[in-house]
Amino acid sequence: MNREDFIPDEIWVTGEDGFFLVPLRRDEDRQRWLELCRSDRAITIQVEDGTDRYDGKGIVPTSSSSAPWVMDRMFDILDVRAGMNILEIGAGTGYNAALLAERTRTGQVTTMEIDRAIADHARAALRRTGHPVTVITGDGVRGYPEHAPYDRLVATAAASTVPYAWIEQTRPGGRIVLPYVGTFEGALLALAVDADGTAQGRFHGEAGFMRLRNQRTDPHVWWLGEDDADVRTTRRYLDEPLNDFEAGFAVGTWLSDCTNGQIDEGGPAKTLLLSHADSQSWASLTAGTDEHEVTQYGPRRLWDELETAYDWWVAVGRPPCTRFGLTVTCDGQVFWLDRPTQVIPSR
């Protein structure tokens, strides 16, 4: 089975300006199209949710064929066996569902896709290649109870909050593998479902995926009420959580509901930004020579929270993401370090 059997004739690549994504069509450059299909790279198959916001170009990728190497890693963690009942969230091209169908052989594979055009493409590709996969057009956050309970559930879209419907629809002893995404960094997460309706498990290293559509980052509120913001100075230019994976992941377990950004000032230092849309809070750190300016607005003091989270991470020995875990219940989710009883302090 070849990945090119599932890739649409039009894919998206970075244009010459290095900013916009532009279409690459199979009939116009078949050699390059085929090289990308046979590479170990992710391939963007949709931008801007299929709208034409930028006159034939795009900025935001909204659907892709995942890199084969990362899917191999996810499938190894998932531990698929013959005869299993599997739900995939995020059909994309249909290629991953086909791989699951080959692994489970006599079992059942259901894949969900929220975008109708993408779902139609996956359905046609799976039918054409002879893979008995059920493709459902719908919101994967809700799962698909009609085929539950599942032995395995895998998501190819990142979640900041694990939908409890996924736990409800996975049988006790079953496994859920998904890319988790926090404020700064994302990582693979493997959860084991217990008979009491909870699920818990560890993170398995760095992974970057597009978010579930209804868990996309809220618009930032930077500079809102700037004239009323609180300003202080600091000698500490704390940029490690924004530029180092392990630091960013750890701090993100404290500030999991924020967005971040950086403004390049043309030198070695940048203005660093945090935002929490729900509370209309934001913070910035603007670099100076010896002292730097911290500006904070809203009921949350986001930069203070960042410093507290970072200092905690350093104090406990700068643990990597593989020492972190997550427990999900009907009441929400909590992060822990090393063992479920060692819950990470909340903000």
Short mmCIF file of C-alpha atoms in Angstrom, two decimals:
data_model
loop_
_atom_site.label_atom_id
_atom_site.label_comp_id
_atom_site.label_asym_id
_atom_site.label_seq_id
_atom_site.Cartn_x
_atom_site.Cartn_y
_atom_site.Cartn_z
CA MET A 1 0.00 0.00 0.00
CA ASN A 2 1.41 3.37 -1.06
CA ARG A 3 0.66 6.69 0.58
CA GLU A 4 0.24 8.34 -2.81
CA ASP A 5 -2.92 6.25 -3.30
CA PHE A 6 -4.54 8.45 -0.63
CA ILE A 7 -3.00 11.89 -1.22
CA PRO A 8 -5.20 14.31 -3.18
CA ASP A 9 -3.96 15.68 -6.49
CA GLU A 10 -3.57 19.12 -4.93
CA ILE A 11 -1.37 19.57 -1.87
CA TRP A 12 0.10 22.69 -0.24
CA VAL A 13 3.74 23.66 0.14
CA THR A 14 5.61 26.75 1.33
CA GLY A 15 5.90 29.33 -1.44
CA GLU A 16 8.97 31.22 -2.54
CA ASP A 17 8.24 34.04 -0.09
CA GLY A 18 8.58 31.59 2.80
CA PHE A 19 5.29 32.74 4.28
CA PHE A 20 2.28 31.77 2.19
CA LEU A 21 1.36 28.19 1.40
CA VAL A 22 0.72 27.61 -2.30
CA PRO A 23 -0.87 24.68 -4.15
CA LEU A 24 1.26 21.98 -5.74
CA ARG A 25 -0.76 20.04 -8.29
CA ARG A 26 0.04 16.53 -9.38
CA ASP A 27 -0.57 17.23 -13.07
CA GLU A 28 1.73 20.27 -13.00
CA ASP A 29 4.74 18.78 -11.14
CA ARG A 30 4.21 15.05 -10.80
CA GLN A 31 7.84 14.36 -9.78
CA ARG A 32 7.81 16.75 -6.82
CA TRP A 33 4.29 15.64 -5.81
CA LEU A 34 5.42 11.99 -5.81
CA GLU A 35 8.63 12.73 -3.90
CA LEU A 36 6.62 14.37 -1.13
CA CYS A 37 4.15 11.48 -1.02
CA ARG A 38 7.00 9.00 -0.62
CA SER A 39 8.89 11.09 1.92
CA ASP A 40 8.71 10.77 5.71
CA ARG A 41 7.21 14.25 6.00
CA ALA A 42 3.72 15.47 6.81
CA ILE A 43 1.82 16.73 3.75
CA THR A 44 -0.67 19.59 3.99
CA ILE A 45 -3.85 18.77 2.07
CA GLN A 46 -6.01 21.72 3.14
CA VAL A 47 -5.50 25.31 4.27
CA GLU A 48 -7.87 27.80 5.88
CA ASP A 49 -10.58 25.10 6.33
CA GLY A 50 -11.00 24.97 2.57
CA THR A 51 -11.90 28.64 2.20
CA ASP A 52 -10.11 30.90 -0.27
CA ARG A 53 -9.24 33.69 2.14
CA TYR A 54 -5.98 34.62 0.45
CA ASP A 55 -6.75 34.37 -3.28
CA GLY A 56 -5.37 30.92 -3.97
CA LYS A 57 -2.82 30.95 -1.16
CA GLY A 58 -2.97 30.02 2.53
CA ILE A 59 -1.34 30.68 5.85
CA VAL A 60 -2.87 28.16 8.28
CA PRO A 61 -2.74 24.41 7.48
CA THR A 62 -6.04 22.80 8.54
CA SER A 63 -5.67 19.19 7.40
CA SER A 64 -2.71 16.99 6.57
CA SER A 65 -1.37 13.53 6.00
CA SER A 66 0.70 12.93 9.12
CA ALA A 67 4.39 12.13 8.84
CA PRO A 68 4.76 8.33 8.53
CA TRP A 69 7.41 8.18 11.24
CA VAL A 70 5.17 9.79 13.85
CA MET A 71 2.22 7.56 12.92
CA ASP A 72 4.45 4.48 13.27
CA ARG A 73 5.34 5.70 16.73
CA MET A 74 1.68 6.28 17.63
CA PHE A 75 0.65 2.85 16.35
CA ASP A 76 3.43 1.17 18.36
CA ILE A 77 2.14 2.86 21.52
CA LEU A 78 -1.46 2.04 20.55
CA ASP A 79 -0.62 -1.70 20.31
CA VAL A 80 -3.23 -2.73 17.73
CA ARG A 81 -4.01 -6.43 17.46
CA ALA A 82 -6.07 -8.57 15.15
CA GLY A 83 -9.81 -8.47 15.77
CA MET A 84 -9.85 -5.18 17.66
CA ASN A 85 -12.56 -2.52 17.38
CA ILE A 86 -10.85 0.84 16.72
CA LEU A 87 -12.00 4.45 16.47
CA GLU A 88 -9.80 7.03 14.77
CA ILE A 89 -10.46 10.74 15.28
CA GLY A 90 -9.37 12.70 12.20
CA ALA A 91 -9.65 10.71 8.98
CA GLY A 92 -7.57 13.09 6.86
CA THR A 93 -6.63 11.28 3.65
CA GLY A 94 -7.79 7.89 4.97
CA TYR A 95 -4.26 6.47 4.86
CA ASN A 96 -3.90 6.00 8.62
CA ALA A 97 -7.28 4.26 8.80
CA ALA A 98 -6.14 1.91 6.03
CA LEU A 99 -3.01 1.05 8.04
CA LEU A 100 -5.18 0.37 11.09
CA ALA A 101 -7.48 -1.87 9.03
CA GLU A 102 -4.48 -3.90 7.86
CA ARG A 103 -3.22 -4.28 11.42
CA THR A 104 -6.54 -5.31 12.92
CA ARG A 105 -7.47 -7.51 9.91
CA THR A 106 -10.63 -9.23 11.21
CA GLY A 107 -11.63 -6.31 13.43
CA GLN A 108 -13.51 -3.08 12.78
CA VAL A 109 -12.13 0.38 12.07
CA THR A 110 -14.23 3.55 12.22
CA THR A 111 -12.73 6.93 11.37
CA MET A 112 -14.30 10.34 11.96
CA GLU A 113 -13.74 13.57 10.07
CA ILE A 114 -15.42 16.91 10.82
CA ASP A 115 -14.75 18.41 7.39
CA ARG A 116 -17.19 17.05 4.80
CA ALA A 117 -14.90 17.49 1.79
CA ILE A 118 -11.99 15.77 3.57
CA ALA A 119 -14.28 12.95 4.75
CA ASP A 120 -15.58 12.42 1.20
CA HIS A 121 -12.02 12.17 -0.09
CA ALA A 122 -11.03 9.64 2.61
CA ARG A 123 -14.16 7.58 1.98
CA ALA A 124 -13.45 7.41 -1.75
CA ALA A 125 -9.77 6.54 -1.27
CA LEU A 126 -10.57 3.74 1.19
CA ARG A 127 -13.23 2.34 -1.10
CA ARG A 128 -10.90 2.51 -4.12
CA THR A 129 -8.08 0.70 -2.27
CA GLY A 130 -10.41 -1.95 -0.85
CA HIS A 131 -10.14 -1.18 2.87
CA PRO A 132 -13.30 -1.94 4.89
CA VAL A 133 -13.31 1.23 7.00
CA THR A 134 -16.42 3.13 8.08
CA VAL A 135 -15.97 6.87 7.51
CA ILE A 136 -18.23 9.10 9.60
CA THR A 137 -18.62 12.80 8.85
CA GLY A 138 -18.99 14.40 12.27
CA ASP A 139 -17.34 16.02 15.27
CA GLY A 140 -14.82 13.58 16.68
CA VAL A 141 -14.96 15.23 20.11
CA ARG A 142 -18.27 13.43 20.61
CA GLY A 143 -16.87 10.09 19.49
CA TYR A 144 -19.12 7.59 17.77
CA PRO A 145 -21.16 5.64 20.34
CA GLU A 146 -22.89 3.54 17.69
CA HIS A 147 -19.78 1.34 17.29
CA ALA A 148 -18.61 1.49 20.93
CA PRO A 149 -17.10 0.13 23.07
CA TYR A 150 -13.70 0.41 21.41
CA ASP A 151 -10.55 -1.52 22.22
CA ARG A 152 -8.41 1.32 20.95
CA LEU A 153 -8.98 4.99 20.15
CA VAL A 154 -6.42 7.12 18.34
CA ALA A 155 -6.62 10.81 17.51
CA THR A 156 -4.63 12.54 14.79
CA ALA A 157 -5.71 16.00 15.91
CA ALA A 158 -4.27 17.55 19.06
CA ALA A 159 -6.34 18.15 22.19
CA SER A 160 -5.66 20.43 25.13
CA THR A 161 -8.59 18.86 27.00
CA VAL A 162 -9.23 15.16 26.50
CA PRO A 163 -12.92 14.70 25.60
CA TYR A 164 -14.54 12.51 28.24
CA ALA A 165 -16.68 10.88 25.54
CA TRP A 166 -13.52 9.11 24.38
CA ILE A 167 -13.09 7.50 27.80
CA GLU A 168 -16.77 6.58 27.99
CA GLN A 169 -16.63 4.85 24.62
CA THR A 170 -13.42 2.87 25.29
CA ARG A 171 -13.79 -0.43 27.11
CA PRO A 172 -12.03 -0.98 30.48
CA GLY A 173 -8.49 -2.05 29.73
CA GLY A 174 -8.59 -0.24 26.41
CA ARG A 175 -6.07 2.34 25.30
CA ILE A 176 -6.30 5.88 23.94
CA VAL A 177 -3.39 7.56 22.14
CA LEU A 178 -3.51 11.21 21.15
CA PRO A 179 -1.30 14.26 20.68
CA TYR A 180 -1.75 16.59 23.62
CA VAL A 181 -1.04 20.30 23.06
CA GLY A 182 -0.47 22.87 25.78
CA THR A 183 0.35 26.56 25.76
CA PHE A 184 3.87 26.05 24.45
CA GLU A 185 4.52 22.46 23.36
CA GLY A 186 2.74 19.21 22.42
CA ALA A 187 3.51 15.57 23.19
CA LEU A 188 2.06 12.13 22.58
CA LEU A 189 -0.14 10.86 25.40
CA ALA A 190 -1.16 7.24 26.04
CA LEU A 191 -4.10 6.66 28.40
CA ALA A 192 -5.31 3.36 29.87
CA VAL A 193 -9.03 3.25 30.66
CA ASP A 194 -10.09 1.86 34.04
CA ALA A 195 -13.34 0.16 35.00
CA ASP A 196 -14.30 3.10 37.24
CA GLY A 197 -14.58 5.42 34.23
CA THR A 198 -11.23 7.15 34.65
CA ALA A 199 -8.20 7.08 32.38
CA GLN A 200 -4.60 7.83 33.12
CA GLY A 201 -1.22 7.52 31.46
CA ARG A 202 2.09 9.10 30.56
CA PHE A 203 3.46 11.36 27.87
CA HIS A 204 5.80 9.90 25.25
CA GLY A 205 7.83 12.69 23.73
CA GLU A 206 7.41 15.61 21.40
CA ALA A 207 4.67 15.66 18.76
CA GLY A 208 3.16 18.55 16.85
CA PHE A 209 -0.34 18.20 15.35
CA MET A 210 -3.11 20.53 14.26
CA ARG A 211 -5.69 21.08 16.98
CA LEU A 212 -9.19 19.72 17.12
CA ARG A 213 -11.31 22.38 15.48
CA ASN A 214 -13.35 23.15 18.59
CA GLN A 215 -10.20 23.34 20.73
CA ARG A 216 -8.31 25.80 18.61
CA THR A 217 -6.50 28.59 20.43
CA ASP A 218 -8.68 31.55 21.32
CA PRO A 219 -7.78 34.87 19.70
CA HIS A 220 -5.17 36.69 21.74
CA VAL A 221 -6.04 39.83 23.68
CA TRP A 222 -2.60 41.42 23.67
CA TRP A 223 -2.58 45.18 24.24
CA LEU A 224 -6.19 45.24 25.49
CA GLY A 225 -6.49 48.06 28.07
CA GLU A 226 -2.78 48.77 27.74
CA ASP A 227 -3.07 52.18 29.42
CA ASP A 228 -4.43 50.49 32.59
CA ALA A 229 -1.90 47.66 32.71
CA ASP A 230 0.52 47.11 35.58
CA VAL A 231 4.21 47.53 34.77
CA ARG A 232 7.26 46.35 36.68
CA THR A 233 10.92 45.74 35.86
CA THR A 234 12.98 42.59 36.19
CA ARG A 235 16.54 41.50 35.47
CA ARG A 236 15.26 38.09 34.44
CA TYR A 237 14.69 37.49 30.73
CA LEU A 238 12.73 34.23 31.00
CA ASP A 239 12.42 32.90 27.46
CA GLU A 240 13.26 29.23 28.00
CA PRO A 241 9.60 28.04 28.15
CA LEU A 242 9.02 29.63 24.74
CA ASN A 243 12.16 28.17 23.15
CA ASP A 244 12.91 24.85 24.83
CA PHE A 245 10.60 21.85 24.48
CA GLU A 246 11.02 20.35 27.95
CA ALA A 247 10.67 23.69 29.74
CA GLY A 248 7.72 24.70 27.59
CA PHE A 249 5.91 21.42 28.14
CA ALA A 250 6.36 21.54 31.92
CA VAL A 251 5.28 25.17 32.25
CA GLY A 252 2.36 24.44 29.94
CA THR A 253 0.92 22.00 32.48
CA TRP A 254 0.37 25.04 34.71
CA LEU A 255 -0.76 27.47 32.01
CA SER A 256 -2.58 25.03 29.76
CA ASP A 257 -5.29 27.48 28.73
CA CYS A 258 -3.16 30.31 27.35
CA THR A 259 -1.64 31.37 24.06
CA ASN A 260 1.88 32.66 23.54
CA GLY A 261 3.82 34.66 21.02
CA GLN A 262 7.03 36.49 20.31
CA ILE A 263 7.83 39.73 18.52
CA ASP A 264 11.28 39.90 16.95
CA GLU A 265 12.85 43.25 17.72
CA GLY A 266 15.70 42.69 15.28
CA GLY A 267 18.27 41.71 17.91
CA PRO A 268 19.01 38.69 20.11
CA ALA A 269 16.10 39.46 22.44
CA LYS A 270 12.38 39.47 21.66
CA THR A 271 9.19 40.73 23.25
CA LEU A 272 7.54 37.67 24.80
CA LEU A 273 3.76 37.47 25.08
CA LEU A 274 1.11 35.50 26.98
CA SER A 275 -2.65 35.78 26.65
CA HIS A 276 -5.76 34.28 28.27
CA ALA A 277 -8.82 35.27 26.28
CA ASP A 278 -11.52 34.05 28.69
CA SER A 279 -10.34 36.35 31.49
CA GLN A 280 -9.08 39.01 29.08
CA SER A 281 -5.66 38.85 30.69
CA TRP A 282 -2.31 39.28 28.98
CA ALA A 283 1.33 39.81 29.80
CA SER A 284 4.47 40.82 27.97
CA LEU A 285 8.19 40.88 28.68
CA THR A 286 10.01 43.52 26.67
CA ALA A 287 13.78 43.23 26.65
CA GLY A 288 16.04 46.02 27.79
CA THR A 289 19.79 46.19 28.32
CA ASP A 290 20.12 45.33 32.00
CA GLU A 291 16.49 45.44 33.03
CA HIS A 292 13.39 44.24 31.23
CA GLU A 293 9.84 45.51 31.39
CA VAL A 294 7.00 43.20 32.47
CA THR A 295 3.50 44.41 31.62
CA GLN A 296 0.42 42.60 32.94
CA TYR A 297 -3.27 43.27 32.45
CA GLY A 298 -6.44 41.56 33.67
CA PRO A 299 -7.38 39.49 36.71
CA ARG A 300 -4.63 36.94 36.03
CA ARG A 301 -1.00 37.90 36.38
CA LEU A 302 0.24 35.65 33.63
CA TRP A 303 3.92 36.48 33.79
CA ASP A 304 3.95 35.88 37.53
CA GLU A 305 2.29 32.52 36.87
CA LEU A 306 4.92 31.70 34.25
CA GLU A 307 7.76 32.47 36.64
CA THR A 308 6.17 30.40 39.42
CA ALA A 309 5.68 27.41 37.10
CA TYR A 310 9.22 27.64 35.73
CA ASP A 311 10.75 27.93 39.20
CA TRP A 312 8.81 24.84 40.30
CA TRP A 313 10.09 22.88 37.30
CA VAL A 314 13.71 23.85 38.05
CA ALA A 315 13.27 23.04 41.76
CA VAL A 316 12.09 19.48 41.01
CA GLY A 317 15.11 18.79 38.79
CA ARG A 318 13.93 19.93 35.34
CA PRO A 319 12.10 16.67 34.58
CA PRO A 320 11.45 15.75 30.92
CA CYS A 321 7.93 15.37 29.59
CA THR A 322 8.15 11.56 29.83
CA ARG A 323 7.98 11.87 33.63
CA PHE A 324 4.64 13.67 33.40
CA GLY A 325 1.25 12.04 33.24
CA LEU A 326 -2.44 12.88 33.06
CA THR A 327 -5.55 11.55 34.79
CA VAL A 328 -8.92 12.18 33.14
CA THR A 329 -12.26 11.80 34.94
CA CYS A 330 -15.79 13.00 34.31
CA ASP A 331 -14.89 16.07 36.41
CA GLY A 332 -11.87 17.11 34.33
CA GLN A 333 -8.17 16.34 34.05
CA VAL A 334 -5.12 16.74 36.29
CA PHE A 335 -1.41 16.53 35.54
CA TRP A 336 1.04 14.64 37.69
CA LEU A 337 4.76 14.01 37.95
CA ASP A 338 6.12 10.44 38.18
CA ARG A 339 2.97 8.98 39.77
CA PRO A 340 -0.74 9.86 39.83
CA THR A 341 -0.68 10.77 43.51
CA GLN A 342 1.95 13.45 42.92
CA VAL A 343 -0.38 16.02 41.40
CA ILE A 344 1.19 19.13 39.90
CA PRO A 345 0.17 22.25 41.85
CA SER A 346 -2.52 24.32 40.23
CA ARG A 347 -2.02 27.99 39.52
#
